[in-house]
Coordinates of C-alpha atoms in Angstrom, one line a residue:
M1 CA 115.6 100.9 93.9
R2 CA 115.7 100.6 97.6
V3 CA 112.5 99.0 98.8
L4 CA 110.8 99.0 102.2
L5 CA 108.5 95.9 102.0
A6 CA 105.7 95.5 104.7
G7 CA 104.5 92.0 104.5
A8 CA 107.8 90.5 103.4
S9 CA 107.2 87.2 105.1
G10 CA 103.7 86.7 103.6
A11 CA 102.4 84.9 100.6
V12 CA 103.1 87.6 98.0
G13 CA 106.0 89.0 100.1
R14 CA 108.3 85.8 100.1
P15 CA 108.4 85.5 96.1
L16 CA 108.2 89.2 95.9
T17 CA 111.4 89.5 98.0
R18 CA 113.3 87.0 95.9
Q19 CA 112.2 88.4 92.6
L20 CA 113.0 92.1 93.7
I21 CA 116.5 91.0 94.7
A22 CA 117.0 88.9 91.4
A23 CA 116.1 92.2 89.6
G24 CA 118.8 94.2 91.3
H25 CA 116.7 96.0 94.0
E26 CA 117.5 96.2 97.7
V27 CA 114.8 95.0 100.0
V28 CA 114.2 96.1 103.7
G29 CA 111.5 93.8 105.1
I30 CA 109.2 94.7 107.9
S31 CA 108.5 91.7 110.0
R32 CA 106.8 91.3 113.4
S33 CA 109.0 88.7 114.6
Q34 CA 112.6 88.1 114.9
T35 CA 112.3 84.6 113.5
N36 CA 110.9 86.1 110.2
A37 CA 113.4 88.9 110.1
E38 CA 116.2 86.3 110.4
R39 CA 114.7 84.3 107.3
L40 CA 114.7 87.8 105.5
R41 CA 118.3 88.4 106.2
N42 CA 119.2 84.8 105.1
A43 CA 117.2 85.4 101.7
G44 CA 119.5 88.5 101.2
A45 CA 117.3 91.2 102.4
E46 CA 117.6 93.7 105.3
A47 CA 115.0 93.5 108.0
V48 CA 113.2 95.7 110.8
V49 CA 111.0 94.3 113.4
A50 CA 107.9 96.1 113.9
D51 CA 104.1 96.1 114.1
V52 CA 102.7 98.7 111.5
M53 CA 99.6 99.0 113.6
D54 CA 101.8 100.6 116.3
R55 CA 102.7 104.0 114.5
E56 CA 105.3 105.2 117.2
K57 CA 107.1 101.9 117.3
L58 CA 106.9 101.7 113.4
L59 CA 108.5 105.0 113.1
A60 CA 111.2 104.1 115.7
A61 CA 112.0 101.0 113.9
V62 CA 112.6 102.6 110.6
R63 CA 114.6 105.5 111.9
G64 CA 117.9 105.7 110.0
V65 CA 116.4 103.5 107.1
R66 CA 116.4 105.1 103.7
A67 CA 114.1 103.7 100.7
D68 CA 113.0 105.0 97.3
T69 CA 109.7 102.9 97.6
V70 CA 107.3 101.4 100.1
I71 CA 105.3 98.4 99.2
H72 CA 102.2 97.3 101.2
E73 CA 101.4 93.5 101.1
L74 CA 100.0 93.1 104.6
T75 CA 96.9 91.1 105.2
A76 CA 95.8 88.9 108.2
L77 CA 94.3 86.2 105.8
G78 CA 96.7 83.7 107.1
T79 CA 95.0 83.4 110.4
T80 CA 92.5 80.5 111.0
N81 CA 89.6 82.5 112.2
M82 CA 87.9 84.1 109.2
R83 CA 86.1 86.9 111.0
E84 CA 89.3 87.9 112.9
A85 CA 91.3 87.6 109.4
L86 CA 88.8 89.9 107.7
Q87 CA 88.7 92.6 110.4
G88 CA 92.5 92.5 110.9
T89 CA 92.8 92.8 107.1
N90 CA 90.5 95.9 107.2
N91 CA 92.6 97.5 109.8
L92 CA 95.8 97.0 108.0
R93 CA 94.1 98.4 104.9
T94 CA 92.9 101.6 106.8
T95 CA 95.2 102.3 109.9
G96 CA 97.9 100.3 108.6
T97 CA 98.1 102.3 105.4
T98 CA 98.2 105.5 107.2
N99 CA 101.0 104.3 109.3
L100 CA 103.1 103.0 106.5
L101 CA 102.6 106.3 104.5
A102 CA 104.0 108.2 107.7
A103 CA 106.9 105.6 107.5
A104 CA 107.3 106.2 103.8
R105 CA 107.8 109.9 104.4
A106 CA 110.3 109.0 107.3
V107 CA 112.6 107.0 104.9
G108 CA 112.3 109.4 102.0
A109 CA 110.3 107.3 99.7
H110 CA 108.6 108.9 96.9
R111 CA 106.6 105.9 95.6
F112 CA 104.0 103.7 97.2
L113 CA 102.5 100.4 95.9
T114 CA 99.5 99.1 97.9
Q115 CA 97.9 95.8 97.4
S116 CA 94.2 95.7 96.8
I117 CA 91.8 93.0 95.5
V118 CA 89.4 92.8 92.5
L119 CA 86.5 92.1 94.8
G120 CA 86.6 96.0 95.4
Y121 CA 84.5 96.1 92.1
G122 CA 81.5 94.6 94.1
Y123 CA 80.4 91.2 95.7
R124 CA 77.7 90.5 93.0
D125 CA 77.1 89.1 89.6
H126 CA 78.5 91.4 86.9
G127 CA 77.2 89.5 84.1
P128 CA 79.1 89.0 80.9
H129 CA 80.6 92.6 81.2
V130 CA 84.5 92.6 81.2
I131 CA 85.7 94.8 84.0
T132 CA 88.6 97.1 83.4
E133 CA 90.1 99.6 86.0
D134 CA 87.8 102.3 84.7
A135 CA 84.9 100.5 86.4
A136 CA 83.6 101.9 89.7
F137 CA 85.6 100.6 92.7
G138 CA 84.8 100.5 96.4
E139 CA 81.1 101.6 96.0
P140 CA 79.4 101.5 99.5
V141 CA 77.6 98.3 100.4
G142 CA 75.9 97.2 103.7
G143 CA 77.1 94.7 106.4
K144 CA 80.5 93.1 107.0
L145 CA 81.3 92.9 103.3
G146 CA 80.7 96.7 103.1
D147 CA 83.5 97.1 105.7
A148 CA 85.8 95.1 103.6
V149 CA 85.2 97.1 100.4
A150 CA 85.5 100.3 102.4
A151 CA 88.9 99.2 103.6
M152 CA 89.9 98.5 100.2
R153 CA 88.8 102.0 99.0
S154 CA 90.4 103.7 102.0
A155 CA 93.8 102.0 101.2
E156 CA 93.7 103.1 97.4
E157 CA 92.5 106.6 98.2
Q158 CA 95.1 107.3 100.8
V159 CA 97.9 106.2 98.6
F160 CA 96.6 108.1 95.5
S161 CA 96.1 111.3 97.4
A162 CA 99.3 111.3 99.5
D163 CA 101.3 114.5 99.0
E164 CA 104.4 114.1 96.9
M165 CA 104.1 110.3 96.6
E166 CA 103.6 108.3 93.4
G167 CA 100.8 106.0 94.5
I168 CA 99.9 103.0 92.6
A169 CA 97.2 100.3 93.5
L170 CA 97.4 96.5 92.6
R171 CA 94.1 94.8 92.3
Y172 CA 94.9 91.2 92.5
G173 CA 92.7 88.2 91.9
F174 CA 92.5 85.3 94.2
F175 CA 95.9 83.8 95.0
Y176 CA 97.1 80.4 94.7
G177 CA 100.4 78.6 94.9
Q178 CA 102.3 77.9 98.1
D179 CA 100.4 79.6 100.8
S180 CA 98.1 78.9 103.6
M181 CA 94.9 79.6 101.9
T182 CA 95.7 77.1 98.9
D183 CA 96.8 74.7 101.6
M184 CA 93.5 75.0 103.4
M185 CA 91.7 74.6 100.2
V186 CA 93.6 71.3 99.4
N187 CA 93.1 69.8 102.9
L188 CA 89.2 70.5 102.6
L189 CA 89.0 69.0 99.1
R190 CA 90.8 65.8 100.4
K191 CA 88.4 65.5 103.0
R192 CA 85.5 66.4 100.7
R193 CA 84.4 69.2 103.0
L194 CA 84.4 72.1 100.4
P195 CA 81.0 72.2 98.8
V196 CA 80.5 74.1 95.7
P197 CA 77.4 76.1 94.7
S198 CA 75.6 74.5 91.8
S199 CA 75.3 78.0 90.3
G200 CA 78.6 79.5 91.3
G201 CA 80.1 82.5 89.5
F202 CA 83.2 83.3 87.6
A203 CA 86.4 84.0 89.7
N204 CA 89.7 85.5 88.7
F205 CA 92.8 83.9 90.0
I206 CA 96.5 84.8 89.9
Y207 CA 99.5 82.5 90.6
L208 CA 101.6 83.8 93.5
E209 CA 104.8 84.1 91.4
D210 CA 102.9 86.0 88.8
A211 CA 101.5 88.3 91.3
A212 CA 105.0 89.0 92.5
A213 CA 106.3 89.5 89.0
A214 CA 103.6 91.9 88.3
T215 CA 104.4 93.9 91.5
V216 CA 108.1 94.2 90.4
A217 CA 106.9 95.5 87.0
A218 CA 104.5 97.9 88.5
L219 CA 107.5 99.2 90.8
E220 CA 109.6 99.7 87.7
K221 CA 107.2 100.9 85.2
G222 CA 103.7 101.7 86.9
R223 CA 102.2 105.1 86.3
A224 CA 101.5 107.4 89.5
G225 CA 97.9 107.4 90.5
Q226 CA 96.9 104.2 88.5
A227 CA 95.4 100.9 89.5
Y228 CA 96.2 97.7 87.7
N229 CA 94.2 94.4 87.6
I230 CA 96.6 91.7 88.3
V231 CA 94.9 88.5 87.2
D232 CA 95.5 85.6 84.8
D233 CA 94.1 85.3 81.4
E234 CA 90.8 83.3 82.0
P235 CA 88.2 83.9 84.5
V236 CA 86.8 80.5 85.7
R237 CA 83.8 79.2 87.6
W238 CA 84.6 78.0 91.1
G239 CA 83.1 74.5 90.3
D240 CA 85.6 74.1 87.3
Y241 CA 88.4 75.4 89.3
L242 CA 87.9 73.1 92.2
D243 CA 86.9 70.2 90.1
T244 CA 90.2 70.5 88.4
L245 CA 92.1 70.8 91.7
A246 CA 90.4 67.8 93.2
S247 CA 91.4 65.8 90.0
G248 CA 94.9 66.9 90.2
L249 CA 94.9 65.7 94.0
G250 CA 93.4 62.5 93.3
A251 CA 90.5 63.6 95.4
R252 CA 86.7 63.0 94.8
R253 CA 84.8 65.8 92.9
P254 CA 83.4 68.4 95.5
W255 CA 79.7 68.1 96.4
R256 CA 77.3 70.6 94.5
V257 CA 74.8 72.4 96.8
P258 CA 72.4 75.1 96.3
S259 CA 73.7 78.5 96.8
W260 CA 71.5 79.2 99.8
M261 CA 73.2 76.3 101.8
L262 CA 76.4 78.4 101.9
R263 CA 74.7 81.3 103.7
A264 CA 75.8 79.7 106.9
I265 CA 79.3 80.5 106.0
P266 CA 78.9 84.1 104.9
Y267 CA 82.2 85.0 103.3
A268 CA 82.4 81.6 101.4
H269 CA 78.8 82.4 100.1
A270 CA 79.6 85.9 99.1
M271 CA 82.9 84.8 97.4
M272 CA 81.5 82.0 95.5
T273 CA 78.3 83.7 94.4
T274 CA 80.1 86.8 93.1
S275 CA 80.8 86.6 89.3
M276 CA 83.2 88.9 87.4
R277 CA 85.4 88.6 84.4
V278 CA 88.3 91.0 85.1
S279 CA 90.7 92.3 82.4
N280 CA 94.4 92.2 82.7
A281 CA 95.1 94.0 79.4
K282 CA 96.2 97.4 81.1
A283 CA 98.8 95.7 83.2
K284 CA 100.0 93.7 80.1
R285 CA 100.0 96.9 78.1
E286 CA 101.6 99.4 80.4
L287 CA 104.0 97.1 82.7
G288 CA 105.1 94.8 79.9
W289 CA 103.9 92.0 82.2
A290 CA 102.1 88.7 81.3
P291 CA 101.3 85.7 83.5
A292 CA 103.7 82.9 83.1
V293 CA 101.0 80.7 84.4
P294 CA 98.3 81.8 82.1
T295 CA 95.4 79.9 83.5
Y296 CA 94.4 77.6 86.2
R297 CA 94.9 74.7 83.9
E298 CA 98.8 75.3 84.0
G299 CA 98.8 76.2 87.7
I300 CA 96.9 73.6 89.4
P301 CA 99.5 70.9 88.3
L302 CA 102.0 73.1 90.0
V303 CA 99.9 73.2 93.3
A304 CA 99.2 69.5 93.0
K305 CA 103.0 68.7 92.7
A306 CA 103.8 70.9 95.6
S307 CA 101.0 69.5 97.8
R308 CA 102.7 66.1 97.5

């Protein structure tokens, strides 16, 4: 297929561009900078320069472009200010999705994949229950986290309800690999500045290369109107994950603190006290995909090697 990829220069976008081309697809990447556009061209993709938050300039940039599918992989999570990153990501999932759907119609696309995240199942302790795609997603909650959940829901609902468009949502776990968030975590661990709640919950991770592979599989085999959980095979407590990462880096074990002490960092508190066990069975069954890095035990040595 011919794919218009928004976020082609991001954490998922880079391996996704490479894997799409390797699978025989053509990629037209959307980038906000000429520098990243040139990198995309060097990787074998075409590129257009546009800000998806500016509808008119986006539509002007894709004038004359033709594509079968649009893939939305945009977030603002690479920025250093977490509040700005969350708000920027919310905007990309609401207004950005609206604008990309307009671009999809302009380029003649009939298929649209959007990134989502398993945290849309709710920032809370889900207990031992294994979460599948049939669980309630995007239920209203209060506060800033409510804004984030509402944005996740908006992106999915827009894509699923778009006329004459085969909409698919990919509910990713926490990314790790060669990306800015992993680099930040590595730096904090080395300085022993990343405390872990003593009663932290279970999290669901996905290695970046596996996230990209699942996205290619969803492009080729995903069913319209469906969401897919893209996580690895084993949920892990934050403490165990960070202990293993610290050990791989040759760093000291992270401090253990009571959960309430993280309330000064609201997003970290919400993330590390949320507990869920998410199933990837549907993605395996319908997409013919399985993570090449099945758990953090196999993935962390790759991160540690890269960090050297």
